[in-house]
mmCIF file of C-alpha atoms in Angstrom:
data_model
loop_
_atom_site.group_PDB
_atom_site.id
_atom_site.type_symbol
_atom_site.label_atom_id
_atom_site.label_comp_id
_atom_site.label_asym_id
_atom_site.label_seq_id
_atom_site.Cartn_x
_atom_site.Cartn_y
_atom_site.Cartn_z
ATOM 1 C CA MET L 91 217.225 271.343 123.501
ATOM 2 C CA THR L 92 215.794 268.028 121.315
ATOM 3 C CA ALA L 93 218.352 268.021 118.565
ATOM 4 C CA LYS L 94 221.169 264.960 118.349
ATOM 5 C CA ALA L 95 224.632 264.170 116.165
ATOM 6 C CA VAL L 96 224.580 261.559 114.353
ATOM 7 C CA THR L 97 227.642 260.579 112.155
ATOM 8 C CA HIS L 98 226.064 260.234 108.733
ATOM 9 C CA LEU L 99 228.637 257.954 106.491
ATOM 10 C CA THR L 100 228.401 258.665 102.210
ATOM 11 C CA PHE L 101 229.025 255.248 100.375
ATOM 12 C CA ARG L 102 228.172 254.710 96.547
ATOM 13 C CA GLY L 103 225.433 252.257 95.971
ATOM 14 C CA ASP L 104 227.089 250.736 99.697
ATOM 15 C CA ALA L 105 224.624 252.403 101.498
ATOM 16 C CA ARG L 106 221.638 249.550 101.923
ATOM 17 C CA GLU L 107 224.572 246.454 102.591
ATOM 18 C CA ALA L 108 226.333 249.020 105.070
ATOM 19 C CA LEU L 109 223.146 249.541 107.232
ATOM 20 C CA THR L 110 222.106 246.094 107.611
ATOM 21 C CA PHE L 111 225.800 245.219 108.628
ATOM 22 C CA TYR L 112 225.105 248.271 111.055
ATOM 23 C CA ARG L 113 221.931 247.457 112.524
ATOM 24 C CA ALA L 114 223.260 243.352 113.071
ATOM 25 C CA ALA L 115 226.316 244.582 115.123
ATOM 26 C CA PHE L 116 224.475 247.734 117.210
ATOM 27 C CA GLY L 117 220.427 246.347 117.032
ATOM 28 C CA GLY L 118 217.936 249.154 116.752
ATOM 29 C CA ASP L 119 215.948 250.180 114.066
ATOM 30 C CA LEU L 120 216.875 250.088 110.457
ATOM 31 C CA THR L 121 215.019 253.034 108.002
ATOM 32 C CA VAL L 122 215.356 253.481 104.394
ATOM 33 C CA VAL L 123 214.018 255.704 101.848
ATOM 34 C CA THR L 124 215.315 255.572 98.188
ATOM 35 C CA TYR L 125 215.259 258.256 95.512
ATOM 36 C CA LYS L 126 212.538 256.951 93.916
ATOM 37 C CA ASP L 127 210.610 256.645 97.856
ATOM 38 C CA ALA L 128 211.548 260.851 97.595
ATOM 39 C CA GLY L 129 210.422 261.474 94.221
ATOM 40 C CA ASP L 130 214.180 262.734 93.511
ATOM 41 C CA VAL L 131 215.194 260.297 90.696
ATOM 42 C CA ARG L 132 218.237 261.851 88.564
ATOM 43 C CA ASP L 133 219.756 258.529 87.621
ATOM 44 C CA PRO L 134 216.575 255.544 86.834
ATOM 45 C CA ALA L 135 219.521 253.304 87.161
ATOM 46 C CA ALA L 136 219.866 254.431 90.929
ATOM 47 C CA ALA L 137 215.732 254.934 91.758
ATOM 48 C CA ASP L 138 216.573 252.060 94.604
ATOM 49 C CA GLN L 139 219.692 253.634 96.154
ATOM 50 C CA VAL L 140 219.416 255.412 99.435
ATOM 51 C CA MET L 141 218.575 258.952 99.802
ATOM 52 C CA PHE L 142 218.049 258.666 103.355
ATOM 53 C CA GLY L 143 218.678 255.610 105.812
ATOM 54 C CA GLN L 144 219.787 255.285 109.361
ATOM 55 C CA VAL L 145 220.051 252.481 112.217
ATOM 56 C CA SER L 146 218.240 254.274 115.552
ATOM 57 C CA THR L 147 218.717 252.889 118.727
ATOM 58 C CA ALA L 148 217.625 253.650 121.674
ATOM 59 C CA ASP L 149 220.391 252.923 124.318
ATOM 60 C CA GLY L 150 223.575 252.245 121.855
ATOM 61 C CA PRO L 151 225.095 253.810 118.673
ATOM 62 C CA SER L 152 222.664 255.483 115.836
ATOM 63 C CA VAL L 153 224.161 256.264 112.389
ATOM 64 C CA MET L 154 222.787 257.347 108.976
ATOM 65 C CA ALA L 155 224.158 256.763 105.767
ATOM 66 C CA TYR L 156 222.927 257.700 102.196
ATOM 67 C CA ASP L 157 224.371 256.823 98.306
ATOM 68 C CA VAL L 158 225.950 259.813 96.878
ATOM 69 C CA PRO L 159 224.576 260.587 93.560
ATOM 70 C CA SER L 160 226.187 259.376 90.419
ATOM 71 C CA ASP L 161 226.344 262.683 89.285
ATOM 72 C CA LEU L 162 228.219 263.909 92.537
ATOM 73 C CA PRO L 163 231.990 262.790 92.603
ATOM 74 C CA TYR L 164 232.642 260.038 94.868
ATOM 75 C CA HIS L 165 235.968 259.005 96.354
ATOM 76 C CA GLN L 166 235.366 255.742 98.667
ATOM 77 C CA GLY L 167 237.666 256.880 101.731
ATOM 78 C CA GLU L 168 237.332 260.514 101.596
ATOM 79 C CA ASN L 169 234.825 262.699 102.873
ATOM 80 C CA ALA L 170 233.390 259.697 103.827
ATOM 81 C CA PHE L 171 230.970 261.206 106.399
ATOM 82 C CA PHE L 172 229.933 264.006 108.017
ATOM 83 C CA VAL L 173 227.584 265.470 111.134
ATOM 84 C CA SER L 174 223.801 265.261 110.835
ATOM 85 C CA VAL L 175 222.219 267.874 113.703
ATOM 86 C CA ARG L 176 218.828 266.569 113.794
ATOM 87 C CA GLY L 177 215.929 268.869 115.208
ATOM 88 C CA GLU L 178 212.185 268.826 116.396
ATOM 89 C CA THR L 179 211.538 272.378 115.705
ATOM 90 C CA THR L 180 212.814 275.114 112.782
ATOM 91 C CA GLU L 181 213.359 277.515 115.773
ATOM 92 C CA GLU L 182 216.281 275.173 117.472
ATOM 93 C CA ILE L 183 217.511 273.883 113.948
ATOM 94 C CA THR L 184 217.361 277.342 112.227
ATOM 95 C CA ALA L 185 219.506 278.809 115.274
ATOM 96 C CA TYR L 186 222.221 276.448 115.414
ATOM 97 C CA TRP L 187 222.596 276.992 111.451
ATOM 98 C CA GLU L 188 222.967 280.647 112.003
ATOM 99 C CA ARG L 189 225.865 280.004 114.343
ATOM 100 C CA LEU L 190 227.579 277.177 111.901
ATOM 101 C CA ALA L 191 227.095 279.555 108.880
ATOM 102 C CA GLU L 192 229.566 281.729 110.181
ATOM 103 C CA ASP L 193 232.435 281.999 107.615
ATOM 104 C CA ALA L 194 230.957 279.381 106.253
ATOM 105 C CA THR L 195 230.315 277.736 103.004
ATOM 106 C CA VAL L 196 227.209 277.045 102.255
ATOM 107 C CA LEU L 197 226.463 273.746 100.068
ATOM 108 C CA ARG L 198 222.471 273.620 100.154
ATOM 109 C CA PRO L 199 220.690 276.652 101.806
ATOM 110 C CA LEU L 200 218.652 276.152 104.916
ATOM 111 C CA GLY L 201 215.014 275.434 103.727
ATOM 112 C CA ALA L 202 212.084 273.127 103.035
ATOM 113 C CA ALA L 203 213.052 270.016 101.269
ATOM 114 C CA PRO L 204 210.681 266.964 100.108
ATOM 115 C CA TRP L 205 212.343 264.598 103.029
ATOM 116 C CA ALA L 206 212.276 267.560 105.380
ATOM 117 C CA PRO L 207 210.160 270.307 106.988
ATOM 118 C CA LEU L 208 213.536 272.495 107.181
ATOM 119 C CA TYR L 209 217.063 271.033 105.679
ATOM 120 C CA GLY L 210 220.430 272.696 105.093
ATOM 121 C CA MET L 211 224.148 271.997 104.116
ATOM 122 C CA LEU L 212 227.324 273.302 104.895
ATOM 123 C CA ARG L 213 230.671 273.203 105.363
ATOM 124 C CA ASP L 214 232.218 275.266 108.423
ATOM 125 C CA ARG L 215 235.369 277.559 108.088
ATOM 126 C CA PHE L 216 237.215 274.176 110.184
ATOM 127 C CA GLY L 217 236.241 271.782 106.655
ATOM 128 C CA VAL L 218 233.793 270.243 108.629
ATOM 129 C CA THR L 219 230.220 269.004 106.553
ATOM 130 C CA TRP L 220 227.160 269.968 108.599
ATOM 131 C CA VAL L 221 223.233 268.553 107.590
ATOM 132 C CA LEU L 222 220.774 270.162 110.268
ATOM 133 C CA ASP L 223 217.394 269.327 109.288
ATOM 134 C CA VAL L 224 214.068 269.177 111.475
ATOM 135 C CA VAL L 225 212.635 265.332 112.034
ATOM 136 C CA SER L 226 209.887 264.326 109.840
ATOM 137 C CA GLU L 227 208.177 261.016 108.839
ATOM 138 C CA TYR L 228 211.061 260.378 106.451
ATOM 139 C CA ASN L 229 213.562 260.889 108.708
ATOM 140 C CA ALA L 230 211.771 260.546 112.267
#
């Protein structure tokens, strides 16, 4: 199996600054995709905010982050993270999804997304929010 679990942090307009800070702390590579880059602009004022961002290291911590869109509720410190499981194949991610989805609330059905061949979000029966996706050129 090739899947990797990474903590995914949520922000409201501070994701780029936080990712830059975490890169300085941990080293590694920084990737930032804005809502404009992904063609998913809901609010023109937030077009340059982070839709997908990550600091990835070969031998240290990795972290992901994004700016919660302005049309969704956000309270700093509440629901500040979710767990991202990223894999290389649709079969692998689909199998994890099917097991996690038992008695879960599906927040976004598993399917194709502009930034990934397969993406979905659910809250499991214990209240943990999971995002599962297949790695693409945007989020590699």
